[in-house]
Amino acid sequence: MLELDRDVVIVGAGPAGLTAARELRKAGLSVAVLEARDRVGGRTWTDTIDGALLEIGGQWVSPDQTALLELLDELGLQTYSRYRKGQSVYIGADGRRTLYSGDSFPVSEATAAEMDKLTALLDSLAAEIGATEPWAHPKARELDTISFHHWLREHSADEEACNNIGLFIAGGMLTKPAHAFSALQAVLMAASAGSFTHLTDEDFILDKRVVGGMQQVSLLQAAELGDDVVLSSPVRTINWEGDAGGGTTAENTGGDVAGQRVTVVSDRATVNARFVIMAVPPNLYSRVSFNPPLPRRQHQMHQHQSLGLVIKVHAVYSTPFWREDGLSGTCFGADALVQEVYDNTNHADPRGTLVGFVSDEKADAMFELSAGERRQAILASIADFLGEEALEPEVYYESDWGSEEWTRGAYAASYDLGGLHRYGKDQLAPVGPIHWACSDLAAEGYQHVDGAVRMGRRTAARIVAAADRTPAV
């Protein structure tokens, strides 16, 4: 068992935790990073499966993700553009397959007009409400107490338009059914990307990938930190106390940090520190015993945050056969089993890779099947878009983050109906020496690696400022 004394202990070695640790070290503070897994990277994971390099977790970089782009540059990592030449494929509500070019789905004029109307409404709300404090807007409660499903239908009677617009946030981002989260949560998702239009533009939101894989963001930062990163070491207990003058109760939330102390106990290390950063998704906070317990407000809030469910499907072929047919590999179908498909071929790889996504209730149905039946059904859905050659990949792999012990869902946490306006203002409030940092709590870059980097930097800066007022351990 390691016995360590540090200024800051970080729970979680994903992009948020490692970025925070790196920034704290730059500021002259000592750190220890405790990670439950036997690897770093959190919800980013680049691995070789049956000879194919696959991005099992988060992978894309968009132009607005400036914090991530800056970090990639610092780390000497290169990016490359996603393949997008050729026509896209759309399967409509009637099951008809249509090829198209450009940004707009090949739907009827009436449906296209309704989609444009809904897009304009969401763009307007995203601009008006913003990503920083959506819970503080006068419309917050109104939008947070109606599901996104019903909000769409309040503004349009065109079911295909509602399902297509819903796809980009429900299945595409939050990976929950549109009836399970609020219109305010949808607006936050749009605002975090700059606009709802950005979410509908796959050439923007899915612009580039990292040569060699996104996990390198964590691997390279961890290499800089060396032995200060302790793997296979899940945190079990956090013992903390606040300022002696203000008492050591759980209601002391860190106004005066002069007397704060924390001891973090994991499977391989005990770390005594002045501060702790919880750099894991909110659904994992309850895996740790806090002594004294967290405030009632925190307990309530965490019970209203949950991750969604998605199967990320990787299919690798000897060649990118769809390109020979003049297709980009980009496919959409709100009613299809696999709602989205993209060309995910690796940099300089002669083989072709497709990635597809099966979300929320459709993923539930797939997990009721055997592995063989599930593979057959998923590949058949991809083949509906791109032809029978899709049925026979050389490598097939399903990323199932819902079964990951130290994640338990994807892509990030969101609030249940009514939770965002009720609890959002408190989600980043420190509790004594305990701070919170993850992409799930970000404004810009919410649920993306960019958001994790932003949160790591922001939390580190907050602790550096507080450390100036706190005596060393």
PDB file of N, CA and C in Angstrom, residues 231-327:
ATOM      1  N   LEU A 231      -2.599   3.107 -11.229  1.00  0.00           N
ATOM      2  CA  LEU A 231      -3.659   2.368 -11.903  1.00  0.00           C
ATOM      3  C   LEU A 231      -4.172   1.219 -11.039  1.00  0.00           C
ATOM      4  N   SER A 232      -5.274   0.620 -11.488  1.00  0.00           N
ATOM      5  CA  SER A 232      -5.899  -0.521 -10.793  1.00  0.00           C
ATOM      6  C   SER A 232      -6.106  -0.201  -9.323  1.00  0.00           C
ATOM      7  N   SER A 233      -6.578   1.010  -9.076  1.00  0.00           N
ATOM      8  CA  SER A 233      -6.668   1.500  -7.702  1.00  0.00           C
ATOM      9  C   SER A 233      -7.971   2.250  -7.462  1.00  0.00           C
ATOM     10  N   PRO A 234      -9.109   1.536  -7.497  1.00  0.00           N
ATOM     11  CA  PRO A 234     -10.389   2.221  -7.271  1.00  0.00           C
ATOM     12  C   PRO A 234     -10.450   2.851  -5.885  1.00  0.00           C
ATOM     13  N   VAL A 235     -10.967   4.067  -5.842  1.00  0.00           N
ATOM     14  CA  VAL A 235     -11.104   4.789  -4.578  1.00  0.00           C
ATOM     15  C   VAL A 235     -12.331   4.274  -3.839  1.00  0.00           C
ATOM     16  N   ARG A 236     -12.133   3.960  -2.564  1.00  0.00           N
ATOM     17  CA  ARG A 236     -13.216   3.421  -1.739  1.00  0.00           C
ATOM     18  C   ARG A 236     -13.768   4.447  -0.754  1.00  0.00           C
ATOM     19  N   THR A 237     -12.887   5.261  -0.184  1.00  0.00           N
ATOM     20  CA  THR A 237     -13.307   6.172   0.888  1.00  0.00           C
ATOM     21  C   THR A 237     -12.608   7.514   0.746  1.00  0.00           C
ATOM     22  N   ILE A 238     -13.357   8.567   0.985  1.00  0.00           N
ATOM     23  CA  ILE A 238     -12.783   9.911   1.093  1.00  0.00           C
ATOM     24  C   ILE A 238     -13.165  10.463   2.454  1.00  0.00           C
ATOM     25  N   ASN A 239     -12.183  10.626   3.322  1.00  0.00           N
ATOM     26  CA  ASN A 239     -12.368  11.250   4.625  1.00  0.00           C
ATOM     27  C   ASN A 239     -11.943  12.706   4.509  1.00  0.00           C
ATOM     28  N   TRP A 240     -12.821  13.600   4.865  1.00  0.00           N
ATOM     29  CA  TRP A 240     -12.521  15.005   4.685  1.00  0.00           C
ATOM     30  C   TRP A 240     -12.992  15.831   5.848  1.00  0.00           C
ATOM     31  N   GLU A 241     -12.399  16.993   5.995  1.00  0.00           N
ATOM     32  CA  GLU A 241     -12.838  17.936   7.006  1.00  0.00           C
ATOM     33  C   GLU A 241     -12.690  19.339   6.457  1.00  0.00           C
ATOM     34  N   GLY A 242     -13.531  20.216   6.961  1.00  0.00           N
ATOM     35  CA  GLY A 242     -13.491  21.595   6.498  1.00  0.00           C
ATOM     36  C   GLY A 242     -12.723  22.470   7.451  1.00  0.00           C
ATOM     37  N   ASP A 243     -12.956  23.761   7.317  1.00  0.00           N
ATOM     38  CA  ASP A 243     -12.269  24.727   8.158  1.00  0.00           C
ATOM     39  C   ASP A 243     -12.620  24.511   9.623  1.00  0.00           C
ATOM     40  N   ALA A 244     -11.612  24.509  10.479  1.00  0.00           N
ATOM     41  CA  ALA A 244     -11.843  24.265  11.899  1.00  0.00           C
ATOM     42  C   ALA A 244     -12.751  25.327  12.504  1.00  0.00           C
ATOM     43  N   GLY A 245     -12.615  26.562  12.024  1.00  0.00           N
ATOM     44  CA  GLY A 245     -13.459  27.615  12.553  1.00  0.00           C
ATOM     45  C   GLY A 245     -14.903  27.461  12.133  1.00  0.00           C
ATOM     46  N   GLY A 246     -15.146  26.888  10.936  1.00  0.00           N
ATOM     47  CA  GLY A 246     -16.503  26.747  10.434  1.00  0.00           C
ATOM     48  C   GLY A 246     -17.103  25.391  10.729  1.00  0.00           C
ATOM     49  N   GLY A 247     -16.347  24.537  11.430  1.00  0.00           N
ATOM     50  CA  GLY A 247     -16.843  23.199  11.724  1.00  0.00           C
ATOM     51  C   GLY A 247     -16.455  22.224  10.640  1.00  0.00           C
ATOM     52  N   THR A 248     -16.714  20.963  10.898  1.00  0.00           N
ATOM     53  CA  THR A 248     -16.352  19.906   9.945  1.00  0.00           C
ATOM     54  C   THR A 248     -17.584  19.181   9.444  1.00  0.00           C
ATOM     55  N   THR A 249     -18.707  19.873   9.402  1.00  0.00           N
ATOM     56  CA  THR A 249     -19.929  19.236   8.936  1.00  0.00           C
ATOM     57  C   THR A 249     -19.958  19.184   7.425  1.00  0.00           C
ATOM     58  N   ALA A 250     -20.820  18.305   6.908  1.00  0.00           N
ATOM     59  CA  ALA A 250     -20.944  18.154   5.464  1.00  0.00           C
ATOM     60  C   ALA A 250     -21.564  19.382   4.809  1.00  0.00           C
ATOM     61  N   GLU A 251     -22.166  20.257   5.596  1.00  0.00           N
ATOM     62  CA  GLU A 251     -22.784  21.444   5.009  1.00  0.00           C
ATOM     63  C   GLU A 251     -21.755  22.544   4.752  1.00  0.00           C
ATOM     64  N   ASN A 252     -20.527  22.365   5.239  1.00  0.00           N
ATOM     65  CA  ASN A 252     -19.487  23.358   4.951  1.00  0.00           C
ATOM     66  C   ASN A 252     -19.008  23.157   3.525  1.00  0.00           C
ATOM     67  N   THR A 253     -19.327  24.071   2.638  1.00  0.00           N
ATOM     68  CA  THR A 253     -19.025  23.863   1.223  1.00  0.00           C
ATOM     69  C   THR A 253     -17.872  24.716   0.722  1.00  0.00           C
ATOM     70  N   GLY A 254     -16.948  25.038   1.607  1.00  0.00           N
ATOM     71  CA  GLY A 254     -15.677  25.538   1.093  1.00  0.00           C
ATOM     72  C   GLY A 254     -15.560  27.030   0.923  1.00  0.00           C
ATOM     73  N   GLY A 255     -16.317  27.835   1.671  1.00  0.00           N
ATOM     74  CA  GLY A 255     -16.111  29.254   1.563  1.00  0.00           C
ATOM     75  C   GLY A 255     -14.742  29.668   2.082  1.00  0.00           C
ATOM     76  N   ASP A 256     -14.331  29.142   3.242  1.00  0.00           N
ATOM     77  CA  ASP A 256     -13.009  29.391   3.802  1.00  0.00           C
ATOM     78  C   ASP A 256     -12.263  28.071   3.810  1.00  0.00           C
ATOM     79  N   VAL A 257     -11.187  27.973   3.026  1.00  0.00           N
ATOM     80  CA  VAL A 257     -10.513  26.694   2.824  1.00  0.00           C
ATOM     81  C   VAL A 257      -9.298  26.508   3.718  1.00  0.00           C
ATOM     82  N   ALA A 258      -9.083  27.423   4.666  1.00  0.00           N
ATOM     83  CA  ALA A 258      -7.830  27.414   5.410  1.00  0.00           C
ATOM     84  C   ALA A 258      -7.594  26.121   6.179  1.00  0.00           C
ATOM     85  N   GLY A 259      -8.640  25.485   6.659  1.00  0.00           N
ATOM     86  CA  GLY A 259      -8.440  24.303   7.494  1.00  0.00           C
ATOM     87  C   GLY A 259      -8.782  22.993   6.831  1.00  0.00           C
ATOM     88  N   GLN A 260      -8.913  22.971   5.519  1.00  0.00           N
ATOM     89  CA  GLN A 260      -9.378  21.757   4.852  1.00  0.00           C
ATOM     90  C   GLN A 260      -8.284  20.697   4.777  1.00  0.00           C
ATOM     91  N   ARG A 261      -8.692  19.439   4.949  1.00  0.00           N
ATOM     92  CA  ARG A 261      -7.814  18.296   4.797  1.00  0.00           C
ATOM     93  C   ARG A 261      -8.638  17.150   4.202  1.00  0.00           C
ATOM     94  N   VAL A 262      -7.963  16.270   3.505  1.00  0.00           N
ATOM     95  CA  VAL A 262      -8.668  15.132   2.929  1.00  0.00           C
ATOM     96  C   VAL A 262      -7.722  13.938   2.899  1.00  0.00           C
ATOM     97  N   THR A 263      -8.260  12.762   3.175  1.00  0.00           N
ATOM     98  CA  THR A 263      -7.520  11.509   3.034  1.00  0.00           C
ATOM     99  C   THR A 263      -8.319  10.597   2.114  1.00  0.00           C
ATOM    100  N   VAL A 264      -7.703  10.200   1.014  1.00  0.00           N
ATOM    101  CA  VAL A 264      -8.356   9.360   0.014  1.00  0.00           C
ATOM    102  C   VAL A 264      -7.755   7.961   0.097  1.00  0.00           C
ATOM    103  N   VAL A 265      -8.617   6.968   0.295  1.00  0.00           N
ATOM    104  CA  VAL A 265      -8.170   5.584   0.444  1.00  0.00           C
ATOM    105  C   VAL A 265      -8.622   4.782  -0.768  1.00  0.00           C
ATOM    106  N   SER A 266      -7.663   4.209  -1.481  1.00  0.00           N
ATOM    107  CA  SER A 266      -7.959   3.366  -2.636  1.00  0.00           C
ATOM    108  C   SER A 266      -7.368   1.978  -2.408  1.00  0.00           C
ATOM    109  N   ASP A 267      -7.524   1.114  -3.384  1.00  0.00           N
ATOM    110  CA  ASP A 267      -7.037  -0.260  -3.228  1.00  0.00           C
ATOM    111  C   ASP A 267      -5.517  -0.345  -3.151  1.00  0.00           C
ATOM    112  N   ARG A 268      -4.830   0.642  -3.719  1.00  0.00           N
ATOM    113  CA  ARG A 268      -3.366   0.565  -3.751  1.00  0.00           C
ATOM    114  C   ARG A 268      -2.673   1.733  -3.086  1.00  0.00           C
ATOM    115  N   ALA A 269      -3.436   2.734  -2.662  1.00  0.00           N
ATOM    116  CA  ALA A 269      -2.780   3.915  -2.103  1.00  0.00           C
ATOM    117  C   ALA A 269      -3.686   4.630  -1.111  1.00  0.00           C
ATOM    118  N   THR A 270      -3.054   5.255  -0.132  1.00  0.00           N
ATOM    119  CA  THR A 270      -3.719   6.209   0.750  1.00  0.00           C
ATOM    120  C   THR A 270      -3.021   7.543   0.553  1.00  0.00           C
ATOM    121  N   VAL A 271      -3.794   8.555   0.203  1.00  0.00           N
ATOM    122  CA  VAL A 271      -3.217   9.856  -0.119  1.00  0.00           C
ATOM    123  C   VAL A 271      -3.782  10.901   0.829  1.00  0.00           C
ATOM    124  N   ASN A 272      -2.886  11.605   1.518  1.00  0.00           N
ATOM    125  CA  ASN A 272      -3.261  12.743   2.345  1.00  0.00           C
ATOM    126  C   ASN A 272      -3.031  14.008   1.527  1.00  0.00           C
ATOM    127  N   ALA A 273      -4.019  14.882   1.474  1.00  0.00           N
ATOM    128  CA  ALA A 273      -3.920  16.046   0.597  1.00  0.00           C
ATOM    129  C   ALA A 273      -4.716  17.211   1.148  1.00  0.00           C
ATOM    130  N   ARG A 274      -4.626  18.322   0.449  1.00  0.00           N
ATOM    131  CA  ARG A 274      -5.427  19.496   0.787  1.00  0.00           C
ATOM    132  C   ARG A 274      -6.721  19.542  -0.017  1.00  0.00           C
ATOM    133  N   PHE A 275      -6.694  18.959  -1.219  1.00  0.00           N
ATOM    134  CA  PHE A 275      -7.858  19.003  -2.100  1.00  0.00           C
ATOM    135  C   PHE A 275      -8.007  17.660  -2.795  1.00  0.00           C
ATOM    136  N   VAL A 276      -9.230  17.363  -3.207  1.00  0.00           N
ATOM    137  CA  VAL A 276      -9.484  16.196  -4.045  1.00  0.00           C
ATOM    138  C   VAL A 276     -10.369  16.632  -5.205  1.00  0.00           C
ATOM    139  N   ILE A 277     -10.077  16.093  -6.396  1.00  0.00           N
ATOM    140  CA  ILE A 277     -10.912  16.328  -7.574  1.00  0.00           C
ATOM    141  C   ILE A 277     -11.566  15.008  -7.946  1.00  0.00           C
ATOM    142  N   MET A 278     -12.877  14.991  -7.971  1.00  0.00           N
ATOM    143  CA  MET A 278     -13.623  13.840  -8.463  1.00  0.00           C
ATOM    144  C   MET A 278     -13.767  14.004  -9.976  1.00  0.00           C
ATOM    145  N   ALA A 279     -12.905  13.330 -10.734  1.00  0.00           N
ATOM    146  CA  ALA A 279     -12.882  13.459 -12.196  1.00  0.00           C
ATOM    147  C   ALA A 279     -13.468  12.215 -12.840  1.00  0.00           C
ATOM    148  N   VAL A 280     -14.645  11.847 -12.366  1.00  0.00           N
ATOM    149  CA  VAL A 280     -15.391  10.701 -12.902  1.00  0.00           C
ATOM    150  C   VAL A 280     -16.821  11.157 -13.134  1.00  0.00           C
ATOM    151  N   PRO A 281     -17.591  10.434 -13.952  1.00  0.00           N
ATOM    152  CA  PRO A 281     -18.976  10.855 -14.187  1.00  0.00           C
ATOM    153  C   PRO A 281     -19.817  10.779 -12.922  1.00  0.00           C
ATOM    154  N   PRO A 282     -20.865  11.605 -12.821  1.00  0.00           N
ATOM    155  CA  PRO A 282     -21.665  11.676 -11.595  1.00  0.00           C
ATOM    156  C   PRO A 282     -22.288  10.357 -11.157  1.00  0.00           C
ATOM    157  N   ASN A 283     -22.567   9.467 -12.092  1.00  0.00           N
ATOM    158  CA  ASN A 283     -23.178   8.201 -11.694  1.00  0.00           C
ATOM    159  C   ASN A 283     -22.223   7.327 -10.881  1.00  0.00           C
ATOM    160  N   LEU A 284     -20.936   7.675 -10.857  1.00  0.00           N
ATOM    161  CA  LEU A 284     -19.959   6.906 -10.093  1.00  0.00           C
ATOM    162  C   LEU A 284     -19.632   7.529  -8.741  1.00  0.00           C
ATOM    163  N   TYR A 285     -20.152   8.711  -8.445  1.00  0.00           N
ATOM    164  CA  TYR A 285     -19.862   9.335  -7.152  1.00  0.00           C
ATOM    165  C   TYR A 285     -20.282   8.422  -5.997  1.00  0.00           C
ATOM    166  N   SER A 286     -21.391   7.734  -6.175  1.00  0.00           N
ATOM    167  CA  SER A 286     -21.907   6.896  -5.088  1.00  0.00           C
ATOM    168  C   SER A 286     -21.074   5.643  -4.859  1.00  0.00           C
ATOM    169  N   ARG A 287     -20.112   5.370  -5.745  1.00  0.00           N
ATOM    170  CA  ARG A 287     -19.217   4.225  -5.525  1.00  0.00           C
ATOM    171  C   ARG A 287     -18.204   4.509  -4.418  1.00  0.00           C
ATOM    172  N   VAL A 288     -18.117   5.773  -4.012  1.00  0.00           N
ATOM    173  CA  VAL A 288     -17.172   6.201  -2.988  1.00  0.00           C
ATOM    174  C   VAL A 288     -17.943   6.522  -1.705  1.00  0.00           C
ATOM    175  N   SER A 289     -17.401   6.095  -0.568  1.00  0.00           N
ATOM    176  CA  SER A 289     -17.971   6.458   0.728  1.00  0.00           C
ATOM    177  C   SER A 289     -17.317   7.750   1.204  1.00  0.00           C
ATOM    178  N   PHE A 290     -18.112   8.771   1.423  1.00  0.00           N
ATOM    179  CA  PHE A 290     -17.619  10.053   1.906  1.00  0.00           C
ATOM    180  C   PHE A 290     -17.859  10.148   3.410  1.00  0.00           C
ATOM    181  N   ASN A 291     -16.848  10.575   4.124  1.00  0.00           N
ATOM    182  CA  ASN A 291     -16.947  10.691   5.574  1.00  0.00           C
ATOM    183  C   ASN A 291     -16.398  12.055   6.001  1.00  0.00           C
ATOM    184  N   PRO A 292     -17.260  12.988   6.485  1.00  0.00           N
ATOM    185  CA  PRO A 292     -18.699  12.820   6.657  1.00  0.00           C
ATOM    186  C   PRO A 292     -19.421  12.763   5.311  1.00  0.00           C
ATOM    187  N   PRO A 293     -20.689  12.343   5.314  1.00  0.00           N
ATOM    188  CA  PRO A 293     -21.441  12.244   4.061  1.00  0.00           C
ATOM    189  C   PRO A 293     -21.541  13.589   3.352  1.00  0.00           C
ATOM    190  N   LEU A 294     -21.732  13.530   2.054  1.00  0.00           N
ATOM    191  CA  LEU A 294     -21.965  14.751   1.292  1.00  0.00           C
ATOM    192  C   LEU A 294     -23.266  15.404   1.731  1.00  0.00           C
ATOM    193  N   PRO A 295     -23.425  16.702   1.466  1.00  0.00           N
ATOM    194  CA  PRO A 295     -24.670  17.382   1.831  1.00  0.00           C
ATOM    195  C   PRO A 295     -25.882  16.763   1.134  1.00  0.00           C
ATOM    196  N   ARG A 296     -27.015  16.938   1.752  1.00  0.00           N
ATOM    197  CA  ARG A 296     -28.272  16.445   1.191  1.00  0.00           C
ATOM    198  C   ARG A 296     -28.467  16.895  -0.248  1.00  0.00           C
ATOM    199  N   ARG A 297     -28.124  18.132  -0.543  1.00  0.00           N
ATOM    200  CA  ARG A 297     -28.310  18.668  -1.896  1.00  0.00           C
ATOM    201  C   ARG A 297     -27.529  17.844  -2.920  1.00  0.00           C
ATOM    202  N   GLN A 298     -26.305  17.488  -2.578  1.00  0.00           N
ATOM    203  CA  GLN A 298     -25.489  16.661  -3.468  1.00  0.00           C
ATOM    204  C   GLN A 298     -26.122  15.293  -3.655  1.00  0.00           C
ATOM    205  N   HIS A 299     -26.570  14.681  -2.577  1.00  0.00           N
ATOM    206  CA  HIS A 299     -27.190  13.357  -2.683  1.00  0.00           C
ATOM    207  C   HIS A 299     -28.385  13.378  -3.625  1.00  0.00           C
ATOM    208  N   GLN A 300     -29.224  14.380  -3.462  1.00  0.00           N
ATOM    209  CA  GLN A 300     -30.400  14.490  -4.331  1.00  0.00           C
ATOM    210  C   GLN A 300     -29.989  14.675  -5.789  1.00  0.00           C
ATOM    211  N   MET A 301     -29.081  15.610  -6.004  1.00  0.00           N
ATOM    212  CA  MET A 301     -28.668  15.951  -7.360  1.00  0.00           C
ATOM    213  C   MET A 301     -28.113  14.733  -8.099  1.00  0.00           C
ATOM    214  N   HIS A 302     -27.255  13.980  -7.447  1.00  0.00           N
ATOM    215  CA  HIS A 302     -26.609  12.855  -8.111  1.00  0.00           C
ATOM    216  C   HIS A 302     -27.610  11.773  -8.502  1.00  0.00           C
ATOM    217  N   GLN A 303     -28.708  11.688  -7.771  1.00  0.00           N
ATOM    218  CA  GLN A 303     -29.722  10.697  -8.116  1.00  0.00           C
ATOM    219  C   GLN A 303     -30.538  11.091  -9.341  1.00  0.00           C
ATOM    220  N   HIS A 304     -30.412  12.334  -9.763  1.00  0.00           N
ATOM    221  CA  HIS A 304     -31.156  12.806 -10.937  1.00  0.00           C
ATOM    222  C   HIS A 304     -30.275  12.908 -12.184  1.00  0.00           C
ATOM    223  N   GLN A 305     -29.059  12.385 -12.101  1.00  0.00           N
ATOM    224  CA  GLN A 305     -28.131  12.388 -13.240  1.00  0.00           C
ATOM    225  C   GLN A 305     -27.827  10.945 -13.626  1.00  0.00           C
ATOM    226  N   SER A 306     -27.922  10.653 -14.909  1.00  0.00           N
ATOM    227  CA  SER A 306     -27.638   9.293 -15.364  1.00  0.00           C
ATOM    228  C   SER A 306     -27.074   9.325 -16.777  1.00  0.00           C
ATOM    229  N   LEU A 307     -26.336   8.278 -17.114  1.00  0.00           N
ATOM    230  CA  LEU A 307     -25.804   8.137 -18.467  1.00  0.00           C
ATOM    231  C   LEU A 307     -26.819   7.416 -19.344  1.00  0.00           C
ATOM    232  N   GLY A 308     -26.680   7.609 -20.654  1.00  0.00           N
ATOM    233  CA  GLY A 308     -27.537   6.909 -21.596  1.00  0.00           C
ATOM    234  C   GLY A 308     -26.957   5.550 -21.960  1.00  0.00           C
ATOM    235  N   LEU A 309     -27.436   5.005 -23.073  1.00  0.00           N
ATOM    236  CA  LEU A 309     -27.002   3.676 -23.511  1.00  0.00           C
ATOM    237  C   LEU A 309     -26.860   3.683 -25.022  1.00  0.00           C
ATOM    238  N   VAL A 310     -25.709   3.202 -25.505  1.00  0.00           N
ATOM    239  CA  VAL A 310     -25.490   3.120 -26.946  1.00  0.00           C
ATOM    240  C   VAL A 310     -24.549   1.963 -27.227  1.00  0.00           C
ATOM    241  N   ILE A 311     -24.782   1.296 -28.338  1.00  0.00           N
ATOM    242  CA  ILE A 311     -23.827   0.320 -28.860  1.00  0.00           C
ATOM    243  C   ILE A 311     -23.114   0.996 -30.019  1.00  0.00           C
ATOM    244  N   LYS A 312     -21.813   1.169 -29.875  1.00  0.00           N
ATOM    245  CA  LYS A 312     -20.994   1.698 -30.964  1.00  0.00           C
ATOM    246  C   LYS A 312     -20.440   0.500 -31.722  1.00  0.00           C
ATOM    247  N   VAL A 313     -20.823   0.372 -32.972  1.00  0.00           N
ATOM    248  CA  VAL A 313     -20.498  -0.812 -33.768  1.00  0.00           C
ATOM    249  C   VAL A 313     -19.367  -0.492 -34.737  1.00  0.00           C
ATOM    250  N   HIS A 314     -18.340  -1.342 -34.743  1.00  0.00           N
ATOM    251  CA  HIS A 314     -17.213  -1.196 -35.658  1.00  0.00           C
ATOM    252  C   HIS A 314     -17.213  -2.376 -36.621  1.00  0.00           C
ATOM    253  N   ALA A 315     -17.172  -2.089 -37.912  1.00  0.00           N
ATOM    254  CA  ALA A 315     -17.111  -3.141 -38.934  1.00  0.00           C
ATOM    255  C   ALA A 315     -15.991  -2.795 -39.904  1.00  0.00           C
ATOM    256  N   VAL A 316     -14.998  -3.684 -39.987  1.00  0.00           N
ATOM    257  CA  VAL A 316     -13.807  -3.446 -40.805  1.00  0.00           C
ATOM    258  C   VAL A 316     -13.836  -4.374 -42.017  1.00  0.00           C
ATOM    259  N   TYR A 317     -13.589  -3.831 -43.216  1.00  0.00           N
ATOM    260  CA  TYR A 317     -13.656  -4.565 -44.478  1.00  0.00           C
ATOM    261  C   TYR A 317     -12.303  -4.479 -45.191  1.00  0.00           C
ATOM    262  N   SER A 318     -12.076  -5.391 -46.108  1.00  0.00           N
ATOM    263  CA  SER A 318     -10.797  -5.419 -46.822  1.00  0.00           C
ATOM    264  C   SER A 318     -10.562  -4.136 -47.604  1.00  0.00           C
ATOM    265  N   THR A 319     -11.643  -3.533 -48.093  1.00  0.00           N
ATOM    266  CA  THR A 319     -11.580  -2.248 -48.781  1.00  0.00           C
ATOM    267  C   THR A 319     -12.800  -1.414 -48.400  1.00  0.00           C
ATOM    268  N   PRO A 320     -12.737  -0.099 -48.537  1.00  0.00           N
ATOM    269  CA  PRO A 320     -13.923   0.734 -48.310  1.00  0.00           C
ATOM    270  C   PRO A 320     -14.851   0.653 -49.527  1.00  0.00           C
ATOM    271  N   PHE A 321     -15.563  -0.446 -49.646  1.00  0.00           N
ATOM    272  CA  PHE A 321     -16.322  -0.781 -50.864  1.00  0.00           C
ATOM    273  C   PHE A 321     -17.358   0.276 -51.221  1.00  0.00           C
ATOM    274  N   TRP A 322     -17.909   0.964 -50.235  1.00  0.00           N
ATOM    275  CA  TRP A 322     -18.945   1.966 -50.493  1.00  0.00           C
ATOM    276  C   TRP A 322     -18.415   3.124 -51.341  1.00  0.00           C
ATOM    277  N   ARG A 323     -17.126   3.408 -51.228  1.00  0.00           N
ATOM    278  CA  ARG A 323     -16.551   4.502 -52.010  1.00  0.00           C
ATOM    279  C   ARG A 323     -16.585   4.190 -53.506  1.00  0.00           C
ATOM    280  N   GLU A 324     -16.430   2.922 -53.848  1.00  0.00           N
ATOM    281  CA  GLU A 324     -16.484   2.515 -55.258  1.00  0.00           C
ATOM    282  C   GLU A 324     -17.865   2.777 -55.849  1.00  0.00           C
ATOM    283  N   ASP A 325     -18.879   2.804 -54.992  1.00  0.00           N
ATOM    284  CA  ASP A 325     -20.248   3.096 -55.436  1.00  0.00           C
ATOM    285  C   ASP A 325     -20.568   4.583 -55.376  1.00  0.00           C
ATOM    286  N   GLY A 326     -19.557   5.398 -55.124  1.00  0.00           N
ATOM    287  CA  GLY A 326     -19.762   6.839 -55.051  1.00  0.00           C
ATOM    288  C   GLY A 326     -20.432   7.295 -53.775  1.00  0.00           C
ATOM    289  N   LEU A 327     -20.303   6.492 -52.686  1.00  0.00           N
ATOM    290  CA  LEU A 327     -20.950   6.814 -51.414  1.00  0.00           C
ATOM    291  C   LEU A 327     -19.914   7.271 -50.388  1.00  0.00           C
TER     292      LEU A 327
END
